[in-house]
Tab-separated table of C-alpha atoms in Angstrom:
chain	number	residue	atom	x	y	z
G	1	MET	CA	87.673	98.857	100.289
G	2	SER	CA	86.484	101.702	98.904
G	3	VAL	CA	88.117	105.284	100.216
G	4	ALA	CA	85.438	108.342	100.829
G	5	ALA	CA	86.236	111.533	102.788
G	6	ARG	CA	84.269	113.075	105.460
G	7	LEU	CA	85.237	116.819	105.557
G	8	VAL	CA	84.197	118.525	109.145
G	9	ASN	CA	83.944	121.851	109.479
G	10	ARG	CA	87.137	123.903	110.452
G	11	SER	CA	88.704	122.547	113.314
G	12	SER	CA	89.617	124.927	116.067
G	13	ILE	CA	93.430	124.013	116.024
G	14	ALA	CA	95.232	126.845	115.446
G	15	ALA	CA	98.240	128.900	117.010
G	16	THR	CA	100.695	131.533	117.244
G	17	ALA	CA	103.819	129.476	118.221
G	18	SER	CA	105.622	131.405	120.184
G	19	PRO	CA	109.636	130.928	120.753
G	20	HIS	CA	108.838	128.053	122.644
G	21	LEU	CA	106.353	125.856	121.161
G	22	ALA	CA	104.561	123.007	123.544
G	23	GLN	CA	105.891	120.001	124.797
G	24	ALA	CA	104.993	116.970	121.994
G	25	LYS	CA	104.341	113.645	122.464
G	26	ARG	CA	107.459	112.212	121.393
G	27	GLY	CA	109.791	114.613	122.721
G	28	ALA	CA	110.280	118.620	122.419
G	29	ILE	CA	109.792	120.424	119.745
G	30	ARG	CA	112.759	122.967	118.747
G	31	PRO	CA	111.544	126.661	118.518
G	32	TYR	CA	111.201	128.317	115.490
G	33	CYS	CA	109.764	131.706	115.489
G	34	ALA	CA	107.360	134.158	117.199
G	35	GLY	CA	105.252	134.804	113.655
G	36	LEU	CA	104.702	131.324	112.723
G	37	SER	CA	101.077	130.788	112.482
G	38	ILE	CA	99.664	126.488	112.174
G	39	GLU	CA	96.324	125.758	111.255
G	40	ILE	CA	94.673	122.712	110.470
G	41	ILE	CA	91.620	123.011	107.617
G	42	SER	CA	89.495	120.118	107.949
G	43	ASP	CA	86.046	121.758	105.348
G	44	LEU	CA	85.973	122.418	102.011
G	45	GLU	CA	85.490	126.065	101.954
G	46	SER	CA	88.372	126.839	103.833
G	47	PHE	CA	90.474	124.615	100.873
G	48	GLN	CA	89.152	126.395	98.099
G	49	SER	CA	90.455	130.106	99.801
G	50	LEU	CA	94.000	128.501	99.778
G	51	GLU	CA	93.909	128.199	96.051
G	52	GLN	CA	95.995	131.220	94.518
G	53	ASP	CA	98.686	131.053	98.403
G	54	TRP	CA	98.808	126.557	97.352
G	55	ASN	CA	99.415	127.440	93.632
G	56	THR	CA	101.953	130.326	94.357
G	57	LEU	CA	103.914	127.966	96.271
G	58	LEU	CA	103.582	124.765	93.827
G	59	SER	CA	105.157	127.681	91.321
G	60	SER	CA	107.790	128.604	93.467
G	61	ASN	CA	108.892	125.315	94.104
G	62	ARG	CA	110.919	123.614	91.461
G	63	SER	CA	112.949	121.417	92.856
G	64	ASN	CA	110.107	118.841	93.740
G	65	ARG	CA	107.853	116.835	92.125
G	66	LEU	CA	104.444	117.959	93.388
G	67	ALA	CA	101.824	117.416	90.753
G	68	PHE	CA	99.540	114.932	92.892
G	69	GLN	CA	99.812	117.222	95.494
G	70	SER	CA	98.425	120.288	93.125
G	71	PHE	CA	95.673	122.454	94.299
G	72	ALA	CA	94.010	120.937	91.214
G	73	TRP	CA	94.603	117.327	92.176
G	74	MET	CA	93.360	117.861	95.347
G	75	ARG	CA	90.358	119.832	94.591
G	76	SER	CA	89.370	116.751	92.149
G	77	TRP	CA	90.172	114.437	95.008
G	78	LEU	CA	87.969	116.270	97.106
G	79	LYS	CA	85.122	116.834	95.431
G	80	THR	CA	84.717	113.571	94.427
G	81	TYR	CA	85.086	111.660	97.644
G	82	LEU	CA	83.063	114.176	99.111
G	83	GLN	CA	79.994	112.159	97.622
G	84	CYS	CA	80.990	109.084	98.780
G	85	THR	CA	79.167	108.070	102.154
G	86	GLU	CA	80.977	104.430	103.161
G	87	ASN	CA	81.641	103.804	106.550
G	88	GLN	CA	85.355	104.695	107.591
G	89	ALA	CA	85.985	107.618	105.872
G	90	PRO	CA	89.014	109.482	106.403
G	91	THR	CA	89.228	112.780	107.740
G	92	VAL	CA	90.914	115.330	105.913
G	93	ALA	CA	93.684	117.439	107.744
G	94	ILE	CA	95.400	119.857	105.541
G	95	VAL	CA	97.939	121.528	107.875
G	96	THR	CA	99.044	125.085	106.817
G	97	ALA	CA	102.315	127.303	108.430
G	98	ARG	CA	102.630	130.725	107.850
G	99	VAL	CA	105.142	132.756	108.685
G	100	ARG	CA	103.950	136.564	109.290
G	101	GLY	CA	100.832	135.714	107.126
G	102	GLN	CA	102.867	134.573	104.766
G	103	LEU	CA	101.788	130.799	103.491
G	104	ARG	CA	105.603	128.955	103.532
G	105	LEU	CA	104.116	125.058	104.185
G	106	ILE	CA	101.062	122.761	103.420
G	107	CYS	CA	100.707	119.667	105.035
G	108	PRO	CA	98.249	117.380	102.551
G	109	PHE	CA	97.176	114.713	105.591
G	110	ALA	CA	93.782	112.541	106.643
G	111	ILE	CA	93.483	110.777	109.283
G	112	ARG	CA	92.062	107.084	108.196
G	113	ASN	CA	90.268	105.118	111.193
G	114	VAL	CA	90.105	101.307	110.854
G	115	LEU	CA	89.718	98.549	113.171
G	116	GLY	CA	90.024	101.110	116.322
G	117	LEU	CA	93.998	102.425	114.550
G	118	THR	CA	94.065	105.769	113.496
G	119	SER	CA	96.736	106.337	110.640
G	120	LEU	CA	98.029	109.641	109.714
G	121	THR	CA	97.987	109.238	105.638
G	122	TRP	CA	98.318	111.178	102.767
G	123	LEU	CA	95.189	113.320	101.809
G	124	GLY	CA	94.284	111.540	98.133
G	125	GLU	CA	95.239	108.028	98.833
G	126	PRO	CA	95.191	105.519	97.457
G	127	ALA	CA	94.846	107.275	94.180
G	128	SER	CA	97.956	109.921	94.300
G	129	GLN	CA	101.272	108.832	93.481
G	130	TYR	CA	103.988	109.887	95.545
G	131	GLY	CA	103.245	112.180	98.890
G	132	ASP	CA	105.142	115.386	100.106
G	133	ILE	CA	104.893	118.554	101.652
G	134	LEU	CA	104.776	121.390	99.923
G	135	THR	CA	107.315	123.905	100.608
G	136	SER	CA	108.329	127.379	98.991
G	137	GLY	CA	111.406	125.949	98.479
G	138	ASP	CA	115.019	125.501	99.455
G	139	ASP	CA	114.245	128.402	102.322
G	140	VAL	CA	112.378	126.352	104.247
G	141	SER	CA	114.010	125.677	107.197
G	142	PRO	CA	114.088	122.038	108.854
G	143	ASP	CA	112.751	123.790	112.269
G	144	LEU	CA	109.867	124.892	110.266
G	145	ILE	CA	109.021	121.451	108.841
G	146	ASP	CA	109.462	119.811	112.324
G	147	ALA	CA	107.548	122.458	114.087
G	148	THR	CA	104.348	122.075	111.988
G	149	LEU	CA	104.386	118.964	111.892
G	150	GLY	CA	105.101	117.952	115.261
G	151	PHE	CA	102.175	120.943	116.302
G	152	ALA	CA	99.755	118.673	113.949
G	153	ILE	CA	101.043	114.982	115.093
G	154	ASP	CA	99.986	116.439	118.756
G	155	LYS	CA	96.731	117.865	118.175
G	156	LEU	CA	95.709	114.753	115.251
G	157	GLN	CA	97.263	111.952	118.302
G	158	PRO	CA	97.436	109.148	115.256
G	159	ASP	CA	98.161	106.054	116.516
G	160	THR	CA	100.914	105.201	113.764
G	161	ILE	CA	102.427	108.086	110.489
G	162	ARG	CA	101.896	106.154	107.686
G	163	LEU	CA	103.076	108.147	104.499
G	164	ARG	CA	103.820	106.257	101.132
G	165	LYS	CA	104.984	106.489	98.029
G	166	VAL	CA	108.108	108.985	99.713
G	167	ARG	CA	110.032	110.095	96.430
G	168	SER	CA	114.388	110.197	97.907
G	169	ASP	CA	114.274	113.647	97.200
G	170	ALA	CA	111.089	114.912	98.958
G	171	ALA	CA	111.076	117.795	101.306
G	172	ILE	CA	109.220	115.422	104.266
G	173	ARG	CA	111.513	112.726	103.699
G	174	PRO	CA	114.838	114.118	106.436
G	175	TRP	CA	112.172	114.841	108.949
G	176	LEU	CA	110.823	111.125	108.486
G	177	ILE	CA	114.111	109.925	108.609
G	178	ALA	CA	115.124	112.450	111.918
G	179	GLN	CA	111.900	110.331	113.827
G	180	ASN	CA	113.540	106.984	112.904
G	181	ALA	CA	110.249	106.022	110.373
G	182	VAL	CA	110.704	102.526	109.165
G	183	GLN	CA	110.964	102.090	105.620
G	184	SER	CA	107.882	99.393	105.147
G	185	ALA	CA	107.894	98.991	101.466
G	186	THR	CA	110.771	100.454	98.961
G	187	ASP	CA	110.349	101.058	95.181
G	188	GLU	CA	111.908	102.339	92.081
G	189	ALA	CA	110.426	105.567	89.985
G	190	PRO	CA	111.788	105.213	86.131
G	191	TYR	CA	112.180	108.921	84.005
G	192	LEU	CA	113.519	109.864	80.827
G	193	ASP	CA	115.463	113.346	81.427
G	194	PHE	CA	115.237	115.949	78.132
G	195	ARG	CA	116.998	118.714	79.169
G	196	GLY	CA	119.686	119.297	76.580
G	197	ALA	CA	117.847	117.526	73.551
G	198	ALA	CA	117.966	119.755	70.551
G	199	SER	CA	115.460	117.590	68.861
G	200	PHE	CA	113.285	114.162	69.310
G	201	GLU	CA	116.390	112.881	66.578
G	202	ALA	CA	118.989	113.648	68.597
G	203	TYR	CA	117.444	112.002	71.616
G	204	CYS	CA	116.314	108.855	70.708
G	205	SER	CA	119.875	108.155	69.028
G	206	LYS	CA	120.772	106.909	72.826
G	207	TYR	CA	118.778	103.929	72.073
G	208	THR	CA	120.063	100.719	69.911
G	209	GLY	CA	119.901	100.528	66.559
G	210	LYS	CA	117.998	96.946	67.209
G	211	ALA	CA	115.694	99.052	69.016
G	212	ARG	CA	115.011	101.803	66.681
G	213	LYS	CA	114.381	99.531	64.029
G	214	ASN	CA	111.890	97.133	66.155
G	215	ARG	CA	109.647	100.254	66.698
G	216	ARG	CA	109.723	101.152	62.553
G	217	ARG	CA	109.036	97.740	61.983
G	218	LEU	CA	106.090	97.301	64.543
G	219	ARG	CA	104.406	101.100	63.540
G	220	ARG	CA	104.876	99.883	59.689
G	221	ARG	CA	102.624	96.838	60.695
G	222	LEU	CA	100.366	98.467	62.602
G	223	GLU	CA	99.470	101.058	59.470
G	224	GLU	CA	98.671	97.806	57.609
G	225	THR	CA	95.642	97.470	59.649
G	226	GLY	CA	94.499	101.438	59.417
G	227	PRO	CA	95.944	104.963	59.677
G	228	VAL	CA	97.746	105.186	63.081
G	229	SER	CA	97.266	108.939	64.977
G	230	THR	CA	98.004	110.149	68.281
G	231	THR	CA	95.810	113.094	69.548
G	232	VAL	CA	96.719	114.802	72.745
G	233	LEU	CA	93.261	115.572	73.846
G	234	ARG	CA	91.877	119.217	75.639
G	235	PRO	CA	90.377	119.127	78.927
G	236	GLY	CA	86.324	118.280	78.218
G	237	ALA	CA	84.483	115.615	76.598
G	238	PRO	CA	87.157	114.237	75.013
G	239	ALA	CA	89.531	113.378	77.302
G	240	ARG	CA	86.467	111.949	79.774
G	241	ASP	CA	85.813	109.393	76.823
G	242	ALA	CA	89.295	108.416	76.537
G	243	ILE	CA	89.753	108.005	80.106
G	244	HIS	CA	87.046	105.431	80.566
G	245	ILE	CA	88.129	103.627	77.616
G	246	GLY	CA	92.056	103.867	79.534
G	247	LEU	CA	90.735	101.798	82.928
G	248	ALA	CA	88.746	99.279	81.184
G	249	PHE	CA	92.141	98.538	79.011
G	250	LYS	CA	94.208	98.433	81.981
G	251	GLN	CA	91.826	96.684	84.078
G	252	ALA	CA	91.694	94.196	81.567
G	253	TRP	CA	94.993	93.606	81.857
G	254	LEU	CA	95.308	93.899	85.460
G	255	ILE	CA	92.811	90.476	85.465
G	256	GLU	CA	94.630	88.481	82.745
G	257	ARG	CA	97.555	89.103	84.435
G	258	GLY	CA	95.966	88.380	88.248
G	259	LEU	CA	96.991	91.207	89.459
G	260	VAL	CA	94.781	93.987	91.593
G	261	SER	CA	96.022	97.453	91.998
G	262	SER	CA	94.485	99.256	95.626
G	263	ALA	CA	93.912	102.293	93.280
G	264	LEU	CA	92.129	101.356	90.260
G	265	ARG	CA	90.091	98.968	92.319
G	266	ASP	CA	88.259	101.739	94.287
G	267	PRO	CA	85.098	102.121	92.837
G	268	HIS	CA	85.438	106.248	92.503
G	269	MET	CA	88.713	105.765	90.487
G	270	LEU	CA	86.623	106.694	87.302
G	271	ASP	CA	85.030	109.446	89.024
G	272	LEU	CA	87.910	111.249	90.140
G	273	LEU	CA	89.907	111.375	86.948
G	274	THR	CA	86.631	112.402	84.432
G	275	ASN	CA	86.444	115.178	87.281
G	276	PHE	CA	90.314	116.192	86.752
G	277	VAL	CA	90.549	115.957	83.439
G	278	SER	CA	86.979	118.357	82.843
G	279	HIS	CA	89.076	121.383	83.383
G	280	PRO	CA	92.389	123.183	82.417
G	281	ASP	CA	94.669	124.514	85.019
G	282	ASP	CA	97.706	126.570	84.386
G	283	HIS	CA	99.554	124.527	87.477
G	284	ALA	CA	98.639	121.130	87.143
G	285	ALA	CA	97.428	120.782	83.568
G	286	PRO	CA	95.665	116.970	82.907
G	287	PHE	CA	97.439	114.953	80.380
G	288	VAL	CA	95.200	112.452	77.832
G	289	SER	CA	96.536	111.377	74.946
G	290	ILE	CA	95.203	108.731	72.949
G	291	MET	CA	96.225	106.550	69.569
G	292	HIS	CA	93.789	104.977	67.067
G	293	CYS	CA	94.295	102.691	64.481
G	294	GLY	CA	91.814	103.576	62.150
G	295	GLN	CA	88.802	104.109	64.047
G	296	THR	CA	89.975	101.657	66.789
G	297	PRO	CA	91.478	102.804	69.580
G	298	VAL	CA	94.293	101.168	70.978
G	299	SER	CA	96.221	102.893	73.415
G	300	VAL	CA	95.138	105.303	76.307
G	301	GLN	CA	97.304	107.319	78.239
G	302	PHE	CA	96.779	109.986	81.518
G	303	GLY	CA	99.437	111.960	83.472
G	304	ILE	CA	99.508	115.608	85.392
G	305	ILE	CA	102.361	117.926	83.336
G	306	ALA	CA	103.271	120.304	86.474
G	307	ASN	CA	106.617	122.808	86.339
G	308	GLN	CA	107.341	121.221	82.781
G	309	ARG	CA	107.546	117.663	84.205
G	310	LEU	CA	104.991	115.203	82.717
G	311	ALA	CA	104.012	112.041	85.433
G	312	LEU	CA	102.839	109.221	83.304
G	313	TYR	CA	99.810	108.328	85.429
G	314	MET	CA	98.150	105.420	83.450
G	315	ILE	CA	99.312	103.622	80.095
G	316	ALA	CA	96.826	101.102	78.877
G	317	TYR	CA	96.684	99.408	75.797
G	318	ASN	CA	93.801	97.563	74.334
G	319	PRO	CA	94.206	93.552	74.924
G	320	VAL	CA	92.849	92.803	71.822
G	321	THR	CA	95.949	94.402	70.073
G	322	GLU	CA	98.583	93.515	72.611
G	323	LYS	CA	100.431	91.991	70.207
G	324	THR	CA	100.954	94.671	67.802
G	325	GLY	CA	103.189	96.922	70.310
G	326	ALA	CA	100.527	100.280	70.266
G	327	GLY	CA	101.747	100.682	73.700
G	328	VAL	CA	105.540	100.867	73.180
G	329	LEU	CA	104.747	103.435	69.864
G	330	HIS	CA	102.555	105.473	71.644
G	331	ILE	CA	105.654	105.911	74.287
G	332	GLU	CA	107.680	106.574	70.732
G	333	ASP	CA	104.876	109.240	70.257
G	334	THR	CA	104.855	111.248	73.843
G	335	ILE	CA	108.450	111.322	74.137
G	336	ALA	CA	108.385	113.319	70.668
G	337	TYR	CA	105.450	115.271	72.535
G	338	CYS	CA	107.037	116.289	75.326
G	339	ILE	CA	110.525	117.590	73.635
G	340	GLU	CA	108.632	119.869	71.152
G	341	ASN	CA	106.938	121.214	74.076
G	342	GLY	CA	109.690	121.675	76.073
G	343	ILE	CA	108.584	119.612	79.032
G	344	SER	CA	112.236	118.459	80.454
G	345	GLU	CA	111.057	115.721	82.414
G	346	LEU	CA	108.600	111.746	81.767
G	347	ASP	CA	108.324	110.126	84.864
G	348	PHE	CA	107.177	106.748	84.665
G	349	LEU	CA	106.042	106.640	88.343
G	350	ALA	CA	106.249	103.515	90.148
G	351	PRO	CA	106.588	100.489	90.226
G	352	ASN	CA	109.669	99.626	88.330
G	353	ALA	CA	108.929	97.464	85.129
G	354	PRO	CA	111.498	96.304	82.344
G	355	TYR	CA	109.156	98.210	79.706
G	356	LYS	CA	109.705	101.551	81.802
G	357	GLN	CA	113.520	100.403	82.492
G	358	ALA	CA	114.011	100.000	78.485
G	359	TRP	CA	112.673	104.131	77.830
G	360	ALA	CA	114.769	105.573	80.743
G	361	ASP	CA	117.814	107.652	81.324
G	362	ALA	CA	117.429	106.605	85.506
G	363	ALA	CA	115.256	106.107	88.792
G	364	THR	CA	114.371	107.531	91.605
G	365	PRO	CA	113.994	105.201	95.543
G	366	VAL	CA	110.502	105.587	96.156
G	367	CYS	CA	109.540	104.174	99.692
G	368	ASP	CA	106.788	103.859	102.149
G	369	TYR	CA	107.412	105.073	105.799
G	370	VAL	CA	105.684	104.289	109.085
G	371	ALA	CA	106.692	105.307	112.026
G	372	PRO	CA	104.278	104.102	114.887
G	373	ARG	CA	103.372	106.860	118.045
G	374	THR	CA	101.298	104.360	120.279
G	375	LEU	CA	101.857	100.272	121.525
G	376	LYS	CA	99.269	99.348	118.906
G	377	GLY	CA	100.634	101.522	116.389
G	378	ARG	CA	103.779	99.317	116.501
G	379	VAL	CA	101.622	96.052	116.610
G	380	TYR	CA	100.259	97.591	113.734
G	381	ALA	CA	102.997	98.390	111.298
G	382	ARG	CA	105.918	95.685	112.872
G	383	GLY	CA	103.583	92.890	113.084
G	384	TYR	CA	101.166	93.794	109.614
G	385	LEU	CA	103.039	96.548	107.837
G	386	CYS	CA	106.806	95.175	107.980
G	387	THR	CA	106.241	91.728	108.125
G	388	THR	CA	102.735	89.868	107.894
G	389	ARG	CA	101.791	92.174	104.773
G	390	ASP	CA	104.832	90.907	102.796
G	391	VAL	CA	104.240	87.173	103.625
G	392	LEU	CA	100.637	87.714	102.135
G	393	LYS	CA	101.747	88.859	98.915
G	394	THR	CA	104.407	86.542	98.024
G	395	GLN	CA	102.131	83.807	98.845
G	396	LEU	CA	99.432	85.344	96.763
G	397	GLN	CA	102.127	85.783	93.250
G	398	SER	CA	102.967	82.177	94.008
G	399	LEU	CA	99.501	81.019	93.910
G	400	PRO	CA	98.699	79.763	90.323
G	401	LEU	CA	97.729	82.577	87.342
G	402	ARG	CA	94.193	80.763	87.290
G	403	ILE	CA	93.413	81.332	91.189
G	404	ARG	CA	95.281	85.018	91.143
G	405	GLN	CA	92.596	85.755	88.178
G	406	SER	CA	90.195	85.171	89.667
G	407	ILE	CA	90.670	86.567	93.024
G	408	ALA	CA	91.388	89.934	91.104
G	409	LYS	CA	88.172	89.483	88.560
G	410	ARG	CA	86.057	89.439	91.476
G	411	ILE	CA	88.293	92.006	93.706
G	412	GLN	CA	88.957	94.810	90.765
G	413	LYS	CA	85.734	97.069	89.778
G	414	THR	CA	85.701	96.586	86.395
G	415	ILE	CA	84.832	99.748	84.360
């Protein structure tokens, strides 16, 4: 199902909290402070007015991975999906909390309505990787998070809270645990830590001699076909062209393996990514890298650099040159780029995969959480998300490859 956003006029939901906030639907909200004001924003104009405060909040929090909650990414998502007219479009619900006028918390949410069931989800679904709230850092009290989310849930009245791809170190995770939210899916996100790396050569000394020798052999063989070059592109037309090529590579790869990506099958993904890579941003910079062998593009990468961390969203290589190892060599070049440019972390994101493990220093758990709020929400969460869905996935994966390829070709949108 493709996804579209429907932004309505600014909601009248706004309140200045007294020391005793109202009773929430499930239990009492702990009091926070008299200077707390909470607002739920649903229109683009009000979102745009938050840009400076939003970026200040993003930059002040160095501990959390918030590239996909950055203003630049959210703006591209909203501008892309505002153009959509599909039915069952989610309603944007960006929750902000200010203490004595200072923005302290942003919860980028949306409300989805499917088959008569309303779910509170992350704004940016299904494209975004990692979901979290934005806080001003360690000084944000759990009581502020509790008061803000409790107020929002009381006003929005979702049947279920379904928040996907939450890291184990996410700011919202303690609140989800306190709500007895259930993990409906688990995974890991491998990453490379470049802190303390004196040079590319010094960092790569941790890999086995056999692995390094194999990559040198692959590069020599590829160079026999033509000159090999890797270019990190500035935002603009060349970056957009590279995204188009990379998505075509990735979708061909998925179909060949009989796989379906909920994000990449969205017909608006190309528009979202090309919109994002069209503009530079000081807080969440687009990263687009393309490797050529001669005049032929053999690998494309896309990611977001925020707070000196690269979230590598897409790694796609030319199916025609798969056996050349271009994808492996491109990762090696990206490691060199990160170290040379002071990037402290390269995050492969979820899902975990053997090729990512071969490069990574460690992995962070990533989970989907669901917390039902009504009877039909409990039926949906426990009857489908936590049981039936896994059975269906297992049955699909057990089908012969040819059948899965046919299904993937029908479902996966091709560029």
